[in-house]
Amino acid sequence: MDRTAQLTARLTERAFVYDPPPTRGSLHLRAARVLEDNWTGTSTVPSRGLYPHQWSWDSAFIAIGLRHLSPLRAQTELETLLAAQWGDGRVPHIVFNPSVPLDAYFPSPDFWRSSTAGRAAGAPRTVQTSGIVQPPVHALAVWLVHCSDPGLSRARGFLTRMYPRLAAWHRYLLHRRDLGGGSLASVVHPWEQGMDNSPCWDLPLSRVTPAPARSFRRADLDHGAAEDRPTDLDYGRYVRLATDYRDGGYADGHGEFAVEDPSFNALLIASEHALARIAQELGATGTARHARAERLTAALIDRLWDPTEGMFFCRDVRGGGLIPERSVSGLIPLLLPTLPRDIVEALVRTTTSKHFGLGGTTRLVPSYDLLGEAFDPHRYWRGPAWFNTGWLMERGLRTHGERGRADALRRAVLDIADTSGFAEYVDPYTGEACGATGFGWTAALTLDLLHTGTSKGGDRE
């Protein structure tokens, strides 16, 4: 019996080998139950209603939490996702479950047509996927899962099997997606960056003619309030971009939308560092990958850092220039271990400033500028606070010695995950639950923060 089953089974008198031990009704146990409820047998859905398939960066975050319950299940989560990798190296943002009805989620497999429209790009024939990607958190997740049980990982050849797939994934991003010519990866659709409805996309999206409303049906409104979700106009533009990308055979470099995003690239850099550690574990030096991570960090600073504003901004590759919208994406490079100290200090100041209010008006980092014209405390990525970005910021603060702020953010993530029912996202002022509850990565990252604690170095490699 794996640890997830142990923790969600009826409690008995014997002690569990778990630190701290779960008690009836504890946060540990309730988080574990969310992951058990969302488990399909080979992967974990973000939520049973709104998101009934496997999502790429969700699974990476979920594996980071699952490793504390069942390292084997965490490995399986990542193996299932990467088994759907395309021949050109891309890791699709959705792997579809064929047992889920087509009308349960839009865009569905018959929209993406991956096995036919993606044939030239090497889409798998035995599983249906989307054709776009999501942030590359995967090498970091693979490394942390390995560290949770190195013996099991080595016995199963986990890293040996994962490394070539991760290397191909990074090659795809660094070569096929360097659309701006500055060494950074571009996203070609707002859904790829993960912060789907951010005001950062408003300017580049304004050039996109929306698909007619009659040409699609939004399944998301069956599960969430319209005032919390993207508008029909924005959704029409998302559909147009995805349709054009599909009809172009998922070839990169031709679409109207191309943006260099600081969070997406920071996660790529963090995963390059993780891939270097994986290479070392497998007997290589890892030197070239660490060097590549350093070059990418320099490119990130050169192309996306604004010293006057004290944060990173998105670059509109098609329109030229930085997009002047303050988003949590511009703070997440704090995660990078070799960021210059003056940039670290500026990011901390911005995070605690009136624009984001961390430790003052807010306990979790809002997804968008509190003073921005587009701020909305409930609408998807236009203000609410998310738990995965909170986890990334906590890790960044701790990496750079900001222990007091990291401890406070950790406590806030745990408290609000608890009181919100493991919500998808929350009002940054009140902590009111928004979107789905029983959300996969919220439960998983709660487990990770509970396990690693504030005083341990733990497995924060």
Coordinates of C-alpha atoms in Angstrom, one line a residue:
M1 CA 0.0 0.0 0.0
D2 CA 1.5 3.4 -1.0
R3 CA 1.6 6.4 1.3
T4 CA -1.4 8.1 -0.3
A5 CA -3.6 5.1 0.4
Q6 CA -2.2 4.9 3.9
L7 CA -2.9 8.5 4.7
T8 CA -6.4 8.4 3.3
A9 CA -7.4 5.1 4.9
R10 CA -9.2 4.9 8.2
L11 CA -6.8 5.9 11.0
T12 CA -5.7 3.1 13.3
E13 CA -3.8 3.0 16.6
R14 CA -0.4 2.4 15.0
A15 CA 1.8 5.4 14.3
F16 CA 2.5 6.5 10.7
V17 CA 6.1 7.1 9.7
Y18 CA 5.4 10.6 8.7
D19 CA 6.7 14.0 10.1
P20 CA 4.5 15.3 11.6
P21 CA 2.2 12.4 12.0
P22 CA -1.3 12.9 10.5
T23 CA -4.2 13.1 12.9
R24 CA -7.9 12.9 12.1
G25 CA -8.9 16.0 10.3
S26 CA -5.4 17.3 10.0
L27 CA -4.3 19.6 7.1
H28 CA -1.9 16.8 6.0
L29 CA -4.7 14.2 5.8
R30 CA -7.1 16.5 4.0
A31 CA -4.5 17.5 1.4
A32 CA -3.7 13.9 0.9
R33 CA -7.4 13.1 0.4
V34 CA -7.6 15.8 -2.3
L35 CA -4.8 14.1 -4.2
E36 CA -6.4 10.7 -3.8
D37 CA -9.8 11.9 -5.0
N38 CA -8.2 13.5 -8.1
W39 CA -6.0 10.5 -8.9
T40 CA -7.0 8.6 -12.1
G41 CA -4.7 5.6 -11.8
T42 CA -1.9 7.1 -13.9
S43 CA -2.1 10.8 -13.2
T44 CA -3.9 13.5 -11.2
V45 CA -6.5 15.9 -12.6
P46 CA -6.4 19.5 -11.3
S47 CA -10.1 19.2 -10.4
R48 CA -12.7 16.7 -11.2
G49 CA -15.2 19.1 -12.6
L50 CA -13.5 22.1 -14.3
Y51 CA -10.3 20.4 -15.4
P52 CA -10.9 16.6 -16.0
H53 CA -7.7 15.8 -17.9
Q54 CA -4.0 15.9 -17.1
W55 CA -2.4 19.4 -17.3
S56 CA 1.4 19.8 -17.8
W57 CA 2.5 22.3 -15.2
D58 CA -0.2 21.1 -12.8
S59 CA 1.3 17.6 -12.9
A60 CA 4.8 19.0 -12.2
F61 CA 3.6 20.8 -9.1
I62 CA 1.4 17.9 -8.0
A63 CA 4.4 15.5 -8.3
I64 CA 6.4 17.8 -6.0
G65 CA 3.7 17.3 -3.3
L66 CA 3.0 13.6 -4.1
R67 CA 6.6 12.7 -3.4
H68 CA 6.0 13.1 0.3
L69 CA 3.2 10.5 0.2
S70 CA 4.3 8.1 -2.5
P71 CA 7.5 8.7 -4.5
L72 CA 6.4 5.9 -6.9
R73 CA 3.1 7.7 -7.6
A74 CA 5.0 11.0 -8.1
Q75 CA 7.3 9.3 -10.6
T76 CA 4.3 7.8 -12.4
E77 CA 2.7 11.3 -12.6
L78 CA 5.7 12.6 -14.5
E79 CA 6.2 9.5 -16.6
T80 CA 2.6 9.6 -17.8
L81 CA 2.9 13.3 -18.9
L82 CA 6.3 12.8 -20.6
A83 CA 5.1 9.7 -22.4
A84 CA 2.8 12.1 -24.4
Q85 CA 5.8 14.2 -25.6
W86 CA 5.9 15.1 -29.3
G87 CA 8.7 14.2 -31.6
D88 CA 9.9 17.8 -31.8
G89 CA 10.4 17.8 -28.0
R90 CA 7.4 19.8 -26.9
V91 CA 5.4 18.6 -23.9
P92 CA 1.8 19.3 -24.5
H93 CA -0.2 21.4 -22.0
I94 CA -3.1 18.8 -21.9
V95 CA -3.0 15.0 -22.2
F96 CA -6.6 14.0 -22.7
N97 CA -8.3 11.2 -20.9
P98 CA -10.3 9.2 -23.6
S99 CA -12.9 8.2 -21.0
V100 CA -14.0 11.8 -20.5
P101 CA -16.9 13.0 -22.7
L102 CA -15.8 15.5 -25.4
D103 CA -18.2 18.2 -24.2
A104 CA -16.8 18.1 -20.6
Y105 CA -14.0 20.5 -21.6
F106 CA -13.3 22.9 -24.4
P107 CA -11.1 22.9 -26.4
S108 CA -11.5 19.2 -26.6
P109 CA -9.4 16.6 -28.5
D110 CA -11.5 17.0 -31.6
F111 CA -10.5 20.7 -31.7
W112 CA -6.8 20.2 -31.3
R113 CA -6.6 17.2 -33.7
S114 CA -3.1 16.5 -32.5
S115 CA -2.6 13.1 -34.2
T116 CA -3.4 14.6 -37.6
A117 CA -2.6 18.4 -37.5
G118 CA 0.5 17.7 -35.4
R119 CA 1.8 14.8 -37.5
A120 CA 4.7 16.8 -39.0
A121 CA 5.7 17.9 -35.5
G122 CA 5.7 14.3 -34.2
A123 CA 2.5 14.3 -32.2
P124 CA 1.9 10.8 -30.7
R125 CA -0.6 8.6 -32.4
T126 CA -1.8 6.6 -29.4
V127 CA -2.9 9.5 -27.2
Q128 CA -4.7 12.8 -27.9
T129 CA -3.1 16.0 -26.6
S130 CA -3.3 19.7 -27.1
G131 CA -0.7 21.3 -29.4
I132 CA 0.5 24.1 -27.1
V133 CA 2.8 23.9 -24.1
Q134 CA 3.0 25.2 -20.5
P135 CA 5.8 26.5 -18.3
P136 CA 8.8 24.1 -18.0
V137 CA 8.8 23.2 -14.3
H138 CA 9.3 19.5 -15.2
A139 CA 13.1 19.0 -14.7
L140 CA 12.8 20.7 -11.3
A141 CA 10.0 18.4 -10.4
V142 CA 11.9 15.3 -11.6
W143 CA 14.9 16.2 -9.5
L144 CA 12.9 16.8 -6.4
V145 CA 11.0 13.6 -6.8
H146 CA 14.3 11.7 -7.2
C147 CA 15.6 13.3 -4.0
S148 CA 12.6 12.1 -2.1
D149 CA 13.7 8.4 -2.6
P150 CA 17.0 8.1 -4.5
G151 CA 17.1 4.3 -4.0
L152 CA 13.7 3.8 -5.6
S153 CA 14.5 6.3 -8.4
R154 CA 17.8 4.5 -9.2
A155 CA 16.2 1.0 -9.0
R156 CA 13.6 2.1 -11.5
G157 CA 16.0 4.0 -13.8
F158 CA 13.8 7.0 -13.3
L159 CA 16.4 9.7 -14.1
T160 CA 17.9 7.6 -16.9
R161 CA 14.5 7.5 -18.6
M162 CA 13.5 11.1 -17.9
Y163 CA 16.7 12.9 -18.8
P164 CA 16.6 12.5 -22.6
R165 CA 13.0 13.6 -22.6
L166 CA 13.7 16.7 -20.5
A167 CA 16.7 17.5 -22.6
A168 CA 14.6 17.3 -25.8
W169 CA 12.0 19.5 -24.2
H170 CA 14.5 22.2 -23.3
R171 CA 16.1 22.0 -26.8
Y172 CA 12.6 22.6 -28.3
L173 CA 12.1 25.7 -26.2
L174 CA 15.6 27.1 -26.7
H175 CA 15.7 26.6 -30.4
R176 CA 12.2 26.5 -31.9
R177 CA 10.8 29.1 -29.5
D178 CA 13.6 31.7 -29.7
L179 CA 11.3 33.9 -31.8
G180 CA 12.8 37.2 -30.6
G181 CA 16.4 36.2 -31.4
G182 CA 17.6 37.0 -27.9
S183 CA 18.0 33.5 -26.5
L184 CA 14.7 33.5 -24.5
A185 CA 11.8 31.3 -25.2
S186 CA 8.5 32.9 -26.5
V187 CA 5.0 31.7 -25.7
V188 CA 2.7 31.7 -28.7
H189 CA -0.6 31.6 -26.8
P190 CA -1.6 33.1 -23.4
W191 CA -2.5 29.6 -22.2
E192 CA 1.1 28.5 -22.6
Q193 CA 2.4 30.9 -19.9
G194 CA -0.1 29.4 -17.5
M195 CA -1.5 32.8 -16.3
D196 CA -4.1 32.6 -19.0
N197 CA -6.0 35.8 -18.6
S198 CA -3.3 38.2 -17.3
P199 CA -3.5 41.9 -18.4
C200 CA 0.0 41.4 -19.8
W201 CA -1.7 39.8 -22.8
D202 CA -4.2 42.6 -23.5
L203 CA -1.9 44.6 -25.8
P204 CA -0.7 41.7 -28.0
L205 CA -4.1 40.1 -28.0
S206 CA -5.7 43.4 -29.3
R207 CA -4.2 42.6 -32.7
V208 CA -6.0 39.2 -32.9
T209 CA -9.4 39.0 -34.6
P210 CA -11.6 36.9 -32.3
A211 CA -13.3 33.7 -33.5
P212 CA -17.1 34.1 -33.8
A213 CA -18.9 33.3 -30.5
R214 CA -21.1 30.8 -32.3
S215 CA -18.1 28.7 -33.4
F216 CA -17.4 27.3 -29.9
R217 CA -19.1 26.6 -26.6
R218 CA -17.3 27.4 -23.3
A219 CA -17.5 24.5 -20.9
D220 CA -15.7 26.5 -18.2
L221 CA -18.8 28.5 -17.5
D222 CA -20.6 25.3 -16.4
H223 CA -18.3 25.2 -13.4
G224 CA -17.3 28.8 -12.7
A225 CA -19.0 32.2 -12.4
A226 CA -18.8 34.3 -15.6
E227 CA -17.5 37.3 -13.6
D228 CA -14.5 35.2 -12.4
R229 CA -13.6 33.9 -15.8
P230 CA -12.1 35.4 -19.0
T231 CA -14.6 37.5 -21.1
D232 CA -16.1 36.1 -24.3
L233 CA -14.1 38.6 -26.3
D234 CA -10.8 37.3 -24.8
Y235 CA -11.9 33.7 -25.2
G236 CA -12.7 34.3 -28.8
R237 CA -9.1 35.6 -29.3
Y238 CA -7.7 32.5 -27.5
V239 CA -9.7 30.3 -29.9
R240 CA -8.5 32.2 -32.9
L241 CA -4.9 31.8 -32.0
A242 CA -5.2 28.1 -31.2
T243 CA -7.1 27.5 -34.5
D244 CA -4.5 29.3 -36.6
Y245 CA -1.7 27.4 -34.8
R246 CA -3.4 24.1 -35.4
D247 CA -4.2 24.9 -39.1
G248 CA -0.5 25.8 -39.6
G249 CA 0.5 22.3 -38.4
Y250 CA 1.7 23.6 -35.1
A251 CA 4.7 25.2 -36.8
D252 CA 6.4 27.9 -34.7
G253 CA 7.3 31.4 -35.7
H254 CA 4.3 32.5 -37.9
G255 CA 1.5 33.5 -35.5
E256 CA 0.4 37.0 -34.5
F257 CA 1.1 36.4 -30.8
A258 CA 4.7 35.9 -29.5
V259 CA 5.7 37.1 -26.0
E260 CA 8.9 36.6 -23.9
D261 CA 7.6 36.1 -20.4
P262 CA 9.8 36.4 -17.3
S263 CA 8.2 33.6 -15.3
F264 CA 8.2 31.1 -18.1
N265 CA 11.9 31.8 -18.8
A266 CA 12.8 31.8 -15.1
L267 CA 11.2 28.4 -14.7
L268 CA 13.2 27.2 -17.8
I269 CA 16.4 28.5 -16.1
A270 CA 15.6 26.8 -12.8
S271 CA 14.9 23.6 -14.7
E272 CA 18.3 23.9 -16.5
H273 CA 20.0 24.0 -13.1
A274 CA 17.9 21.0 -12.1
L275 CA 18.9 19.2 -15.3
A276 CA 22.5 19.9 -14.6
R277 CA 22.0 18.1 -11.2
I278 CA 20.3 15.2 -13.0
A279 CA 23.2 15.0 -15.4
Q280 CA 25.7 14.9 -12.5
E281 CA 23.7 12.1 -10.8
L282 CA 23.9 10.1 -14.1
G283 CA 27.7 10.5 -14.2
A284 CA 28.2 13.6 -16.4
T285 CA 29.6 17.0 -15.2
G286 CA 26.5 19.2 -15.7
T287 CA 28.9 22.1 -16.4
A288 CA 27.4 22.9 -19.8
R289 CA 23.9 23.1 -18.4
H290 CA 24.9 25.3 -15.5
A291 CA 26.7 27.6 -18.0
R292 CA 23.6 27.7 -20.2
A293 CA 21.5 28.6 -17.2
E294 CA 23.9 31.5 -16.5
R295 CA 23.7 32.7 -20.1
L296 CA 19.9 32.6 -20.0
T297 CA 19.9 34.5 -16.7
A298 CA 22.0 37.2 -18.3
A299 CA 19.6 37.3 -21.3
L300 CA 16.6 37.5 -19.0
I301 CA 18.1 40.5 -17.3
D302 CA 19.1 42.1 -20.6
R303 CA 15.8 41.8 -22.3
L304 CA 13.1 41.9 -19.6
W305 CA 14.5 43.7 -16.5
D306 CA 13.4 47.3 -15.8
P307 CA 15.6 48.8 -13.1
T308 CA 13.4 51.9 -12.8
E309 CA 10.3 49.8 -11.9
G310 CA 12.3 47.2 -10.0
M311 CA 10.8 44.1 -11.7
F312 CA 10.8 42.1 -14.9
F313 CA 8.3 42.7 -17.7
C314 CA 7.0 40.7 -20.7
R315 CA 8.4 41.6 -24.1
D316 CA 6.0 41.8 -27.0
V317 CA 8.1 40.1 -29.8
R318 CA 5.7 41.1 -32.6
G319 CA 4.9 44.6 -31.4
G320 CA 8.4 45.4 -30.0
G321 CA 9.2 46.6 -26.5
L322 CA 8.3 45.8 -23.0
I323 CA 4.6 45.5 -21.9
P324 CA 4.1 47.9 -19.0
E325 CA 1.9 45.7 -16.9
R326 CA 3.0 44.6 -13.4
S327 CA 2.3 40.9 -12.9
V328 CA 3.5 38.3 -10.4
S329 CA 5.3 36.8 -13.4
G330 CA 7.7 39.7 -13.2
L331 CA 8.6 38.7 -9.6
I332 CA 9.1 35.0 -10.0
P333 CA 12.7 35.3 -11.3
L334 CA 13.5 35.7 -7.6
L335 CA 13.5 31.9 -7.7
L336 CA 16.9 32.0 -9.5
P337 CA 19.9 31.3 -7.3
T338 CA 22.5 33.4 -9.1
L339 CA 20.4 36.5 -9.6
P340 CA 22.5 39.6 -8.8
R341 CA 22.0 41.0 -5.3
D342 CA 20.8 44.4 -6.4
I343 CA 18.1 42.8 -8.5
V344 CA 17.1 40.5 -5.6
E345 CA 16.7 43.6 -3.3
A346 CA 14.7 45.5 -5.9
L347 CA 12.3 42.5 -6.4
V348 CA 11.8 42.2 -2.6
R349 CA 11.0 45.9 -2.4
T350 CA 8.5 45.6 -5.3
T351 CA 6.9 42.6 -3.8
T352 CA 6.3 44.4 -0.5
S353 CA 5.3 47.7 -2.2
K354 CA 1.9 49.1 -2.6
H355 CA 1.6 47.4 -6.0
F356 CA 1.7 43.8 -4.5
G357 CA 1.4 44.5 -0.7
L358 CA 3.0 41.3 0.6
G359 CA 3.1 41.4 4.3
G360 CA 1.0 44.5 4.5
T361 CA -2.3 44.6 2.6
T362 CA -2.0 41.1 1.3
R363 CA -0.7 37.8 2.8
L364 CA -0.4 36.0 -0.6
V365 CA 1.1 37.7 -3.7
P366 CA -1.6 38.9 -6.0
S367 CA -1.4 37.9 -9.6
Y368 CA -1.5 41.5 -10.8
D369 CA -0.8 45.0 -9.7
L370 CA -3.2 46.1 -6.9
L371 CA -3.2 49.6 -8.4
G372 CA -3.5 48.6 -12.0
E373 CA -6.4 49.7 -14.1
A374 CA -7.3 46.1 -15.0
F375 CA -7.1 44.8 -11.3
D376 CA -10.0 42.6 -10.3
P377 CA -9.7 40.6 -7.1
H378 CA -11.8 37.7 -8.4
R379 CA -11.2 37.5 -12.2
Y380 CA -8.9 34.8 -13.4
W381 CA -5.2 36.0 -13.2
R382 CA -6.2 39.6 -13.1
G383 CA -5.7 40.0 -9.4
P384 CA -6.4 36.9 -7.4
A385 CA -3.6 35.1 -5.5
W386 CA -2.6 31.6 -6.6
F387 CA -0.9 28.9 -4.5
N388 CA 1.7 27.8 -7.1
T389 CA 3.0 31.3 -7.5
G390 CA 3.0 31.6 -3.7
W391 CA 5.1 28.4 -3.5
L392 CA 7.6 29.8 -6.1
M393 CA 7.9 33.1 -4.3
E394 CA 8.4 31.4 -0.9
R395 CA 11.2 29.3 -2.4
G396 CA 12.7 32.5 -4.0
L397 CA 12.7 34.5 -0.8
R398 CA 14.2 31.6 1.2
T399 CA 16.9 31.0 -1.5
H400 CA 18.1 34.6 -1.1
G401 CA 18.1 34.6 2.7
E402 CA 14.8 36.4 3.3
R403 CA 13.8 33.9 5.9
G404 CA 11.3 36.1 7.9
R405 CA 9.3 36.9 4.8
A406 CA 9.6 33.3 3.5
D407 CA 8.3 32.0 6.8
A408 CA 5.3 34.5 6.8
L409 CA 4.4 33.6 3.2
R410 CA 4.6 29.9 4.1
R411 CA 2.3 30.3 7.0
A412 CA -0.1 32.3 4.8
V413 CA -0.1 29.6 2.1
L414 CA -0.9 26.9 4.6
D415 CA -3.5 28.9 6.5
I416 CA -5.4 30.1 3.4
A417 CA -5.2 26.7 1.7
D418 CA -6.8 25.3 4.8
T419 CA -9.6 27.8 5.2
S420 CA -10.4 28.0 1.5
G421 CA -10.9 24.3 1.0
F422 CA -7.7 24.0 -1.1
A423 CA -9.1 26.6 -3.6
E424 CA -7.8 27.1 -7.1
Y425 CA -7.2 30.7 -6.3
V426 CA -8.3 33.3 -3.7
D427 CA -9.1 37.0 -3.3
P428 CA -5.7 38.5 -2.3
Y429 CA -7.2 40.7 0.4
T430 CA -9.7 38.4 2.1
G431 CA -8.6 34.9 1.1
E432 CA -12.1 34.1 -0.1
A433 CA -12.1 31.0 -2.3
C434 CA -12.5 31.4 -6.1
G435 CA -12.7 28.9 -8.9
A436 CA -12.6 25.2 -8.1
T437 CA -12.0 23.8 -4.6
G438 CA -10.2 20.6 -3.9
F439 CA -7.6 21.8 -6.4
G440 CA -4.6 19.5 -7.1
W441 CA -1.6 21.8 -6.9
T442 CA -3.0 23.7 -3.9
A443 CA -3.2 20.4 -1.9
A444 CA 0.2 19.2 -3.3
L445 CA 2.1 22.3 -2.5
T446 CA 0.5 22.5 0.9
L447 CA 2.0 19.0 1.6
D448 CA 5.4 20.2 0.3
L449 CA 5.4 23.2 2.6
L450 CA 4.2 21.1 5.6
H451 CA 6.9 18.6 5.0
T452 CA 9.9 20.9 4.3
G453 CA 9.1 23.3 7.1
T454 CA 10.9 26.5 7.9
S455 CA 14.0 25.2 9.7
K456 CA 15.1 22.4 7.4
G457 CA 17.1 22.7 4.3
G458 CA 15.1 19.6 3.3
D459 CA 15.2 18.8 -0.3
R460 CA 15.4 22.4 -1.6
E461 CA 18.2 21.5 -3.9

